[in-house]
Coordinates of C-alpha atoms in Angstrom, one line a residue:
Chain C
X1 CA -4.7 -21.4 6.1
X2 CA -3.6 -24.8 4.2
X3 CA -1.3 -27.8 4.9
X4 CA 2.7 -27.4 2.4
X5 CA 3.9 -31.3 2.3
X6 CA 7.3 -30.1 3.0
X7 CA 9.7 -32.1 0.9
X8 CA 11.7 -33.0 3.9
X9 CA 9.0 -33.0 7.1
X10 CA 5.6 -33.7 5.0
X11 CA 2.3 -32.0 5.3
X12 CA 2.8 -28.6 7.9
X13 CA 0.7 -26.0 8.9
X14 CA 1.5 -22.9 6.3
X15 CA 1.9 -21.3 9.6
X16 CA 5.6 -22.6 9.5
X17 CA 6.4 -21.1 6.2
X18 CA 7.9 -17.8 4.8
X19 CA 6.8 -16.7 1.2
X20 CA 9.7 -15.6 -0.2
X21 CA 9.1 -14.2 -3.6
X22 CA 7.6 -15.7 -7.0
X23 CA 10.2 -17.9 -9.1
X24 CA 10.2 -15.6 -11.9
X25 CA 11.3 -12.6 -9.3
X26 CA 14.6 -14.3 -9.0
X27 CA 17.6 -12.1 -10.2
X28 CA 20.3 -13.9 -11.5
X29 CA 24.1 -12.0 -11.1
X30 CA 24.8 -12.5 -14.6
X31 CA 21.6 -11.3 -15.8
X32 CA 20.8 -8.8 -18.8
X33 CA 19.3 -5.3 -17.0
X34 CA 16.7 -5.6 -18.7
X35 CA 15.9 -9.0 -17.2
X36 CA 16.8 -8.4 -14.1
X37 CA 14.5 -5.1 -13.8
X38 CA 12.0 -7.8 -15.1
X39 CA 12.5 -9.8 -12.5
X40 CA 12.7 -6.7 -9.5
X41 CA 9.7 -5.0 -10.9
X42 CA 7.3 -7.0 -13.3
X43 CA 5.4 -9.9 -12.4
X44 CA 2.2 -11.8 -14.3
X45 CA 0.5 -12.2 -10.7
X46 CA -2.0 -14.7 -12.1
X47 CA -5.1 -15.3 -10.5
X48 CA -4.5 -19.4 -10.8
X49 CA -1.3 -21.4 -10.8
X50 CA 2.2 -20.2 -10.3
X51 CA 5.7 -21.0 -9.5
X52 CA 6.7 -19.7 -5.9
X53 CA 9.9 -20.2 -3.5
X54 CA 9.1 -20.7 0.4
X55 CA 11.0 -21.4 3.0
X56 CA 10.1 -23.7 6.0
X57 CA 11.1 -21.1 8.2
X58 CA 10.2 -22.7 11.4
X59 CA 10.5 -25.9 10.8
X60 CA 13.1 -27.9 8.6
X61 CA 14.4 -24.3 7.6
X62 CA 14.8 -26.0 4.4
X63 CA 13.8 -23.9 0.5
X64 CA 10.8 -25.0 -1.3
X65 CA 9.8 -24.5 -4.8
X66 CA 6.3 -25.1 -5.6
X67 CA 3.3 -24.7 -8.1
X68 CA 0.3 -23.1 -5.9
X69 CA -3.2 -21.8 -7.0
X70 CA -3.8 -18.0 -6.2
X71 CA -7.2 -18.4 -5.4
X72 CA -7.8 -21.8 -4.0
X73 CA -4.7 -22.3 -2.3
X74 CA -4.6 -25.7 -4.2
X75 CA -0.8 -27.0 -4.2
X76 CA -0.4 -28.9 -7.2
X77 CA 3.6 -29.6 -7.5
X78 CA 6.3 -29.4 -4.7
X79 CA 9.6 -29.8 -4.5
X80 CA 12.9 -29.2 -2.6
X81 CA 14.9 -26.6 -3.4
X82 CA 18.7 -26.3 -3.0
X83 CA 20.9 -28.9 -1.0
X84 CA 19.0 -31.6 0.7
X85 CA 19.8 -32.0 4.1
Chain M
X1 CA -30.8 15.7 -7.7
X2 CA -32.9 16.1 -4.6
X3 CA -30.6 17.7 -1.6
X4 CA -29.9 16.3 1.6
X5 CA -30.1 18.4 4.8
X6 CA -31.5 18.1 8.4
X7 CA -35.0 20.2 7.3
X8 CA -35.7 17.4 4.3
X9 CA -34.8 14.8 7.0
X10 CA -37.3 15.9 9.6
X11 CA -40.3 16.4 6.4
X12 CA -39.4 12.6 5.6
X13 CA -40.4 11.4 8.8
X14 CA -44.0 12.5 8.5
X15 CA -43.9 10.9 5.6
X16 CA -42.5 7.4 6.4
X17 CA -39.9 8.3 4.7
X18 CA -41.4 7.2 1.5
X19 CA -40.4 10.2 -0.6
X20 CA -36.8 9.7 -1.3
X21 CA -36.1 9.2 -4.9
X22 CA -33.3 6.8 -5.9
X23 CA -29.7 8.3 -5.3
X24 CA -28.2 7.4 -8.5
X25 CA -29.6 6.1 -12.4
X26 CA -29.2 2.3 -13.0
X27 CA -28.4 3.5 -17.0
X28 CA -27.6 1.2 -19.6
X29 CA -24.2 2.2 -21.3
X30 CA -24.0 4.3 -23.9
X31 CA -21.8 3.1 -27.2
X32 CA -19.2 5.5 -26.7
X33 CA -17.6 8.0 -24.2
X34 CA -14.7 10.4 -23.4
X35 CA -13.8 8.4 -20.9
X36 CA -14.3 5.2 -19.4
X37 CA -13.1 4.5 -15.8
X38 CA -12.7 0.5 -15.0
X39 CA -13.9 -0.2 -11.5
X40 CA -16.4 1.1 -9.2
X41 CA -14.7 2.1 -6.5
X42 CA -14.3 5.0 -4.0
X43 CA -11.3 6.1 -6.8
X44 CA -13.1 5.3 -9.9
X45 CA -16.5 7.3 -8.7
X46 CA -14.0 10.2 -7.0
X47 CA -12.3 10.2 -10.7
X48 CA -15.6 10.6 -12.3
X49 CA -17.2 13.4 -10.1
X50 CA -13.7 15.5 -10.4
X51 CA -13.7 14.8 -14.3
X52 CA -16.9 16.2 -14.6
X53 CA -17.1 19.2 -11.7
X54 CA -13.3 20.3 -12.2
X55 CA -12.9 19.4 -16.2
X56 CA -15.9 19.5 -17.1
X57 CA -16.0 15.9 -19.0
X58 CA -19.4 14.9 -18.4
X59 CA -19.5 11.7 -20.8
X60 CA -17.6 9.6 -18.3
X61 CA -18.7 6.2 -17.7
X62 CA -18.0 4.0 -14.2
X63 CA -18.1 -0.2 -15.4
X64 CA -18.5 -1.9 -11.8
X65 CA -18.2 -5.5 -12.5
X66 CA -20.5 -6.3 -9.0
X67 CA -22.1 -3.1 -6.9
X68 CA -20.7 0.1 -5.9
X69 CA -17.7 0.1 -3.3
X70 CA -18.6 -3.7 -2.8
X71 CA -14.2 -4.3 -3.4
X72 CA -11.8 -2.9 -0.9
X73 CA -13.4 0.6 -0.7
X74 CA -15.8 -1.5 1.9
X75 CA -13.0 -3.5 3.5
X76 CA -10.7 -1.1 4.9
X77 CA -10.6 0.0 8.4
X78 CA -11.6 3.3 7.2
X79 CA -8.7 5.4 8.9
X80 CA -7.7 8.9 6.9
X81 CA -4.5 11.0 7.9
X82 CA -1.5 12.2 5.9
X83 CA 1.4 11.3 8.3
X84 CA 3.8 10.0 5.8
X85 CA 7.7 10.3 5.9
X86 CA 8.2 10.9 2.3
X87 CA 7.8 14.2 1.0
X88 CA 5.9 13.0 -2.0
X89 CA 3.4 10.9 0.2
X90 CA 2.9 13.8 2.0
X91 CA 2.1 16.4 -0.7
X92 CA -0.1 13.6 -2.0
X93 CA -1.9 12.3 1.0
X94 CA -2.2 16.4 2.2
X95 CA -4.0 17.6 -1.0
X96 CA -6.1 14.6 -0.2
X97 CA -7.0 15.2 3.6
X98 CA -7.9 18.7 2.5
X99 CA -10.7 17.5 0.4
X100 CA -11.7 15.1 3.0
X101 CA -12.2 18.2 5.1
X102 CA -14.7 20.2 2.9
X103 CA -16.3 16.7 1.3
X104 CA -19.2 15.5 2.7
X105 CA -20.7 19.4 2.2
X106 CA -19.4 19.1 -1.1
X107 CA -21.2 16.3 -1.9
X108 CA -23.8 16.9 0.3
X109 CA -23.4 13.3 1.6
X110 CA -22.1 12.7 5.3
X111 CA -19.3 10.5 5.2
X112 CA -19.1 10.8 9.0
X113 CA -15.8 12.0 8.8
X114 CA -14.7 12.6 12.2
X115 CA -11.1 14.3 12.6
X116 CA -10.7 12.8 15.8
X117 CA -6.5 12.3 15.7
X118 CA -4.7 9.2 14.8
X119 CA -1.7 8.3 16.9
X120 CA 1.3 6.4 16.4
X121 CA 2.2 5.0 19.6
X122 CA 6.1 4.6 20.9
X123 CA 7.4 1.4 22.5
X124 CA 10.9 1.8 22.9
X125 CA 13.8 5.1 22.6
X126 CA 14.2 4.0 19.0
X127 CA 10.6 4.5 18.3
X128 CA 10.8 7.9 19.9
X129 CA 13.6 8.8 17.9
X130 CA 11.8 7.9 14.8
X131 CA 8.4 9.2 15.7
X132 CA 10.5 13.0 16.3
X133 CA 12.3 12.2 13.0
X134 CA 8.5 11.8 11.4
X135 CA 7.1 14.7 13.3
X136 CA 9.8 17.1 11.9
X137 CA 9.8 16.4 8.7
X138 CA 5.8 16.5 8.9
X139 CA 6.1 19.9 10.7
X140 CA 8.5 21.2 8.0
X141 CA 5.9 20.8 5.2
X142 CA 3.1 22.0 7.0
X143 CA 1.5 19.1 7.9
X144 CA 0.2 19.2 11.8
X145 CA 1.9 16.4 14.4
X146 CA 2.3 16.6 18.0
X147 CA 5.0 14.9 19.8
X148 CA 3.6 13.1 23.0
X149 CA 4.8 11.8 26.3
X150 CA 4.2 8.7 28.2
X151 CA 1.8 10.7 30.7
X152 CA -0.1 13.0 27.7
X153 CA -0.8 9.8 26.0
X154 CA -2.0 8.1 29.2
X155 CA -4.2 10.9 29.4
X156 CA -5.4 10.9 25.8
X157 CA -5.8 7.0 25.8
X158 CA -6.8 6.4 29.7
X159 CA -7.7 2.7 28.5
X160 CA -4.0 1.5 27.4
X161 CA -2.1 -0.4 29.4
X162 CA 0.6 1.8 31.2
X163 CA 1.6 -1.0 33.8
X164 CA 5.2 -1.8 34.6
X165 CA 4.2 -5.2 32.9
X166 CA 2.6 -4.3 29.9
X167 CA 3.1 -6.1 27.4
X168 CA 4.1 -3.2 24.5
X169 CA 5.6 -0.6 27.3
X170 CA 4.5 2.6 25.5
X171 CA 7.0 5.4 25.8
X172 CA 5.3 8.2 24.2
X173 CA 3.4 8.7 20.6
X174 CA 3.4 11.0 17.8
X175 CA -0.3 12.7 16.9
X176 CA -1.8 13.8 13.8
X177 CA -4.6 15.9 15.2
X178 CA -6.5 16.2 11.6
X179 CA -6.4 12.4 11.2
X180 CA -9.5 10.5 12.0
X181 CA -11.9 8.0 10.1
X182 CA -14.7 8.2 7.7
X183 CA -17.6 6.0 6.7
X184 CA -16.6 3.7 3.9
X185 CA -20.0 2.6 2.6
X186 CA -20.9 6.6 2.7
X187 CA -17.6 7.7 0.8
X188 CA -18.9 5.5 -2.1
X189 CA -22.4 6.2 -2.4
X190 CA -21.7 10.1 -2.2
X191 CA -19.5 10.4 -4.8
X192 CA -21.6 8.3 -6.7
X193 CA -24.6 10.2 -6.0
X194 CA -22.8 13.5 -6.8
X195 CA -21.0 11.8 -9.8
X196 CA -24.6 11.1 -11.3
X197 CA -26.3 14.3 -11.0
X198 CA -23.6 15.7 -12.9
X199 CA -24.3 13.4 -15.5
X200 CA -21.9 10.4 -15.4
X201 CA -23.2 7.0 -16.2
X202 CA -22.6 4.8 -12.8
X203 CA -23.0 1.0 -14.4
X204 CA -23.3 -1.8 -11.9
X205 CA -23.3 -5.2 -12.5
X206 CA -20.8 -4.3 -16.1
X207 CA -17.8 -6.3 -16.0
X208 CA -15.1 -5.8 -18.2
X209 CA -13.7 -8.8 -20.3
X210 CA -11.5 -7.0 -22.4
X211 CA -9.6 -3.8 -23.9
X212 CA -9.9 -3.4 -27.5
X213 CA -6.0 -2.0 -29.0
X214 CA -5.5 -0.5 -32.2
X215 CA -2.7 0.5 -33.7
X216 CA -1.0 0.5 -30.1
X217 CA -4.0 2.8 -28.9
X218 CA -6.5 1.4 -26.2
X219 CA -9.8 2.1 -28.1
X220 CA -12.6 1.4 -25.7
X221 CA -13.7 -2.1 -23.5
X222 CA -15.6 -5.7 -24.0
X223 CA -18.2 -6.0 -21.2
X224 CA -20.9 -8.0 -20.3
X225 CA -23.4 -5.4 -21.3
X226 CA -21.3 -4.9 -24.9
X227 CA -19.0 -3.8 -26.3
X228 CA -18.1 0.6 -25.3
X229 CA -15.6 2.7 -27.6
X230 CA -13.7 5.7 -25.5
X231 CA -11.4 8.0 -25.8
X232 CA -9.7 7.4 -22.7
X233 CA -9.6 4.3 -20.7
X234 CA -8.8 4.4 -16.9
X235 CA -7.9 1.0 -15.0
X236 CA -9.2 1.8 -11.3
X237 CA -9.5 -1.8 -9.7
X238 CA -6.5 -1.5 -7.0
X239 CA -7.0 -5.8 -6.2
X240 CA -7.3 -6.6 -9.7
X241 CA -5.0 -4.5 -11.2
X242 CA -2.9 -7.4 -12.7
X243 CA -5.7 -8.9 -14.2
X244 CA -6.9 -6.1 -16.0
X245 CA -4.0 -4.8 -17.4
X246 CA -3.1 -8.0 -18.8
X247 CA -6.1 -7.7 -21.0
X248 CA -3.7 -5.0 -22.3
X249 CA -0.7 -7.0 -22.5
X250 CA 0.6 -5.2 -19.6
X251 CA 2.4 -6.6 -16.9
X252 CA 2.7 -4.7 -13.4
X253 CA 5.3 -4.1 -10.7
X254 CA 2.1 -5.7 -7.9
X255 CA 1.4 -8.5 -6.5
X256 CA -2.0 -9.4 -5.3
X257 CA -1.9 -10.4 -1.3
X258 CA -4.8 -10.6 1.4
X259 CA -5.7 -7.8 3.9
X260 CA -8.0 -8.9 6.9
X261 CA -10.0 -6.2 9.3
X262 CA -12.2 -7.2 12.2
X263 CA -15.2 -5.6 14.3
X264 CA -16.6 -6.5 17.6
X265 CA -19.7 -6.1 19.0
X266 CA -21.2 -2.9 19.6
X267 CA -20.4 -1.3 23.1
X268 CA -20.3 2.3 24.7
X269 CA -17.8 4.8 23.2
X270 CA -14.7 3.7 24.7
X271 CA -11.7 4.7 22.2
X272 CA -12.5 8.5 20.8
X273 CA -8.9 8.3 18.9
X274 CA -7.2 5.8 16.0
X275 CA -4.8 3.8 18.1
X276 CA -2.0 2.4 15.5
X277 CA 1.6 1.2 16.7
X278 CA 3.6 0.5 13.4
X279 CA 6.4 -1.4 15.6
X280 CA 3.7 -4.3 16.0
X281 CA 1.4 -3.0 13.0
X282 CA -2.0 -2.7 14.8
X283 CA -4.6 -0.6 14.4
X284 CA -7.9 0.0 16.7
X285 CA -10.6 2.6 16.2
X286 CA -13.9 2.6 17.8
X287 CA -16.9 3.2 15.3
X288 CA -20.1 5.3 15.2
X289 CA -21.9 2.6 15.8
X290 CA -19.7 1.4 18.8
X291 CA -18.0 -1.6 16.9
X292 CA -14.1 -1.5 18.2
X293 CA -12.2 -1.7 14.6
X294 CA -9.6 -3.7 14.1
X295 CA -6.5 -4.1 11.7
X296 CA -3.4 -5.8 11.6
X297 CA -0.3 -7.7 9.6
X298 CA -1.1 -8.7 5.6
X299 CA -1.1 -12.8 5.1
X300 CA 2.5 -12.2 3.8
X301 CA 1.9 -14.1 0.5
X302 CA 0.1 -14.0 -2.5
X303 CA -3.8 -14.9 -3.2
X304 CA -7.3 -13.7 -4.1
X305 CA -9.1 -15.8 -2.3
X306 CA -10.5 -13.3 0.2
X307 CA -10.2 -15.5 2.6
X308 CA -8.1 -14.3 5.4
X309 CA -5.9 -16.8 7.8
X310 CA -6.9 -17.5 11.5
X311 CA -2.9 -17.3 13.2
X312 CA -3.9 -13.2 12.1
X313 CA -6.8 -13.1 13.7
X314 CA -5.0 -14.6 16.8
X315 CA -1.6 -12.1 16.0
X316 CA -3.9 -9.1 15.9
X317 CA -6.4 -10.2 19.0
X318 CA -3.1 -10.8 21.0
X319 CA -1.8 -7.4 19.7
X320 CA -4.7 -5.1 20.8
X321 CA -5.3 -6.8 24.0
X322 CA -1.7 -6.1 24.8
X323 CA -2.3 -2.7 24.2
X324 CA -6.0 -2.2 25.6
X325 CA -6.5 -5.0 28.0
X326 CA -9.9 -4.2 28.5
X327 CA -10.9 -5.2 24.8
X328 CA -10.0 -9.0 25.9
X329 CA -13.9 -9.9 27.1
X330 CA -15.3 -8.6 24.0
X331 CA -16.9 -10.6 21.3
X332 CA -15.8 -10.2 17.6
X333 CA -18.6 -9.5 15.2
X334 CA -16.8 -10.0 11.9
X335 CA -14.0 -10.8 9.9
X336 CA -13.2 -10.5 6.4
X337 CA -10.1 -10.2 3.9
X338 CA -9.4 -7.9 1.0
X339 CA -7.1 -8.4 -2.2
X340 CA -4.8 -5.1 -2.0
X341 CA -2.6 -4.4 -4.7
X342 CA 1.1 -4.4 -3.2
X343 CA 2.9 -2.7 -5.6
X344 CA 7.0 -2.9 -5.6
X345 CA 7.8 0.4 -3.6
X346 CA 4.6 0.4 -1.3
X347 CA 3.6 3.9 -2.9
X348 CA 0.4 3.8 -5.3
X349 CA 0.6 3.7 -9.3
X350 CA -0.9 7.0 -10.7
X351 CA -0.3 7.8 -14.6
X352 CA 0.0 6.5 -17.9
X353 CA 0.8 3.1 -19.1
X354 CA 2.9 2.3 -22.4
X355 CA -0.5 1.8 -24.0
X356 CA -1.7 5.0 -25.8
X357 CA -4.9 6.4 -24.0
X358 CA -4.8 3.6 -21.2
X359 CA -4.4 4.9 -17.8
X360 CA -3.5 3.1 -14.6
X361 CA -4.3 3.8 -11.2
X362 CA -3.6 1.1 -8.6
X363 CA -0.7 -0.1 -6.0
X364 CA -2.7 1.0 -3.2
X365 CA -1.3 -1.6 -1.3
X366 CA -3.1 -1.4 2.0
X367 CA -3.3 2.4 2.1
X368 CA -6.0 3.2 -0.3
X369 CA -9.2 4.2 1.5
X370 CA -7.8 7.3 3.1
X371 CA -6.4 8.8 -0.4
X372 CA -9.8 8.2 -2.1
X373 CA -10.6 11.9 -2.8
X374 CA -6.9 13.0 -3.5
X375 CA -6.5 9.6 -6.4
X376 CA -9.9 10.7 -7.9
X377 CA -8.9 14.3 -7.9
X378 CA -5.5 13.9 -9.5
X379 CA -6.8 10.8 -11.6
X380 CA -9.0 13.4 -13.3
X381 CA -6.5 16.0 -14.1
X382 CA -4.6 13.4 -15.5
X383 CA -7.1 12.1 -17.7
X384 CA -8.6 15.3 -18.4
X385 CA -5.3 16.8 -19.1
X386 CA -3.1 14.3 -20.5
X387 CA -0.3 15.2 -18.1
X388 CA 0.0 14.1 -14.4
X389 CA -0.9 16.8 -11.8
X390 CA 2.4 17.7 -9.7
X391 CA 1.1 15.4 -6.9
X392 CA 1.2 12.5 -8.8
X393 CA 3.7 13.0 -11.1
X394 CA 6.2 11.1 -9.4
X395 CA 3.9 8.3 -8.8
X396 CA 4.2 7.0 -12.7
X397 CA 4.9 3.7 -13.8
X398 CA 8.4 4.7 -15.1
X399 CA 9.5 5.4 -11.6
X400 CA 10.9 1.6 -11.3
X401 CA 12.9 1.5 -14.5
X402 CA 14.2 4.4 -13.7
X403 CA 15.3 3.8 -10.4
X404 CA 13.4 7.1 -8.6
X405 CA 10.9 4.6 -6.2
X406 CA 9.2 5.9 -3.2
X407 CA 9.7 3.4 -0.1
X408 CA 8.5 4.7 2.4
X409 CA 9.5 1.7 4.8
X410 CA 12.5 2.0 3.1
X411 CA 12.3 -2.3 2.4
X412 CA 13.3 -3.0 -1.0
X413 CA 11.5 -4.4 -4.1
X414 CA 9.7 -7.1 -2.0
X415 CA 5.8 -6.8 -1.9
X416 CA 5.2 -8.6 1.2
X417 CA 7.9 -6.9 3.6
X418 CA 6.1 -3.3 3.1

């Protein structure tokens, strides 16, 4: 497990958190279909860094975008996500 | 190749058993072959041994970048059955239990297999009505299940806890009769073994840095023991599968997230059936060698670290002592994690990719271990053939675009709720 310095409640126990999906999985309403079947069904799945959405689901409840390492678990940007509280 | 049986077995032990030669070649690779399978594997050796018994394609070449079935075919908790609610999983997943049940004479290699039923237990009414629902539709394609009571599976499973107060109340179950486990380790080394003495080149220690294109035709690999031309190139590294088809330029419909098992100690046979419950997704087998098995939850998000996280060991503790109380004073021997490849529908990836001559098979997610002779059997006849065999043909890569997945938990195009 690792510690996510949630944006609003500071460093947590990943326990707390929901993955919820890389960035680039995001569908967008007005999207081409093509890039929205890129989005559903294609992903680069990197071994290092990439961009991921969380949620502090039991905690703050709060979105999260951040820039994790795949294999180390190494966070190396974070940042609120939506409306801040 | 020298045979195994219980005669040569008995001659060995006057010997000191000093006589045995070496199961399989360590060759160096050649500079060019039919075919080329990527990964080391229980799939990539099954693929191999069918290519050459049933297609006769005997210059076949198996590039392990460590040792034989030292990836997920190693990691798993070893359970086989075909009880799948999809007709396609089941056609699939059947053709594969079949060969389970004539392999290790095949290969004359005892994988242990032991057919000794894998139930799905009940908690509530709704389970029930689901566990019928599975059982028909299992039934109506000829696959065996037996619905059970409360009291037959008291009786089957003496050891779960039937109290007023158990935790998971269990209302019945649903059987597969024909579903048991195998040895993992053994599942490797046989096909391996049998793979070789048909004359496929088994190289350990040969991993692959890169696929060579031309012309829009995957031509043969980069390795670290050279460079290898083929005529057919088959990505079998269900993990990694991202990673090596980006050496194509490919990008997948999988992401890579971490699977963890556990064993206890050793202890007196105690559990003679799987034990899974997909309401709390646990999983408890007892093995040859006594070690109580046990499997649970993936980490729900993306790594390779093969690391696993300690709130799942605690989930998946908690779990099968709510189920079997009397596992609670047990000791647990081991723990470790696996990198499954979760692919988009939760059904594996069998079939060409847009890349002339390249061939994928991955997606396992975490269901890989018990299709190992059914994905090396159909792998084959694809490669062999150049056309999918019926019980893979809807598993192609094209299924996404074109809107024909197979989710079998019904979840949507989200990895980590499969």
């Amino acid at each position: 497990m690792f510690l996510i310095a949630c944006p609003h409640c500071g460093p947590r126990s990943q326990a707390e958190f929901v993955y919820e999906r890389a960035e680039e999985a995001v569908a967008y309403p007005d999207a081409t279909p093509e890039a929205t079947l890129t989005a559903l069904y294609s992903r680069a799945n990197p071994r290092d860094f990439a961009w991921e959405l969380w949620r502090h689901a039991y905690g703050c409840r709060g979105w999260i975008r951040m820039r994790r390492h795949r294999t180390t678990h190494e966070i190396a940007e974070i940042e609120a996500l939506g409306a801040t509280l | 190749m020298r045979g195994y049986s219980a005669f040569g077995l008995l001659k060995g032990g006057f010997t000191g058993h000093k006589s045995w030669p070496r199961a399989w070649r360590a060759p160096e690779p050649k500079s060019v072959y039919d075919v080329v399978i990527i990964g080391g594997g229980g799939h990539g050796l099954a693929t191999a041994y069918y290519l050459a018994k049933a297609h006769g394609v005997r210059r076949v070449a198996v590039l392990e970048k460590s040792w034989i079935g030292g990836g997920n075919t190693g990691r798993n908790t070893t359970i086989v059955r075909s009880n799948y609610r999809l007709p396609q999983m089941q056609t699939f997943l059947e053709l594969s239990l079949k060969l389970w049940e004539g392999l290790s004479q095949e290969l004359n290699y005892n994988l242990m297999f032991s057919q000794r039923g894998a139930l799905l237990l009940g908690h509530s009414d709704s389970d029930m009505t689901r566990l019928a629902e599975l059982g028909d539709s299992l039934l109506t394609n000829g696959i065996d299940a037996k619905l059970m009571g409360r009291e037959q599976v008291a009786r089957l499973v003496p050891l779960l806890d039937m109290s007023p107060d158990a935790r998971f109340p269990i209302h019945g179950g649903l059987i597969q009769p024909r579903g048991g486990t195998a040895r993992h380790d053994a599942v490797a080394w046989g096909f391996a073994r049998a793979a070789d003495a048909l004359g496929v080149d088994v190289i350990q220690n040969c991993a692959v840095t890169g696929i060579d294109i031309q012309g829009g035709k995957a031509v043969g690999v980069q390795t670290t023991k050279g460079a290898i031309g083929a005529d057919r190139i088959a990505i079998c590294v269900a993990g990694d599968s991202s990673t090596v088809a980006a050496m194509a330029g490919l990008r997948l419909p999988i992401e890579s997230h971490m699977l963890q098992a556990f064993v206890s100690e050793p202890v007196k046979p105690m559990i003679d059936t799987v034990i899974m419950s997909r309401s709390i997704h646990c999983y408890i087998s007892q093995s040859d060698k006594g070690e109580i098995v046990l499997g649970g939850d993936p980490d729900l998000y993306p790594s390779y670290s093969k690391r696993g996280i300690p709130m799942r060991i605690e989930e998946v503790a908690g779990q099968a002592i709510g189920l079997v109380p009397a596992l609670s004073r047990l000791r647990m021997l081991r723990c470790w994690s696996g990198v499954t490849d979760m692919s988009f529908d939760g059904a594996p990836i069998i079939g060409e990719t847009p890349v002339e001559n390249l061939y994928l098979n991955g997606g396992w997610c975490y269901g890989g271990f018990k299709a190992t002779p059914g994905s090396g059997f159909v792998y084959a006849h694809t490669l062999a053939t150049g056309a999918p065999h019926p019980a893979n043909a809807p598993f192609g890569l094209e299924r996404f675009a074109s809107g024909a997945t197979i989710d079998e938990a019904a979840s949507g195009p989200l990895p980590q709720s499969r």
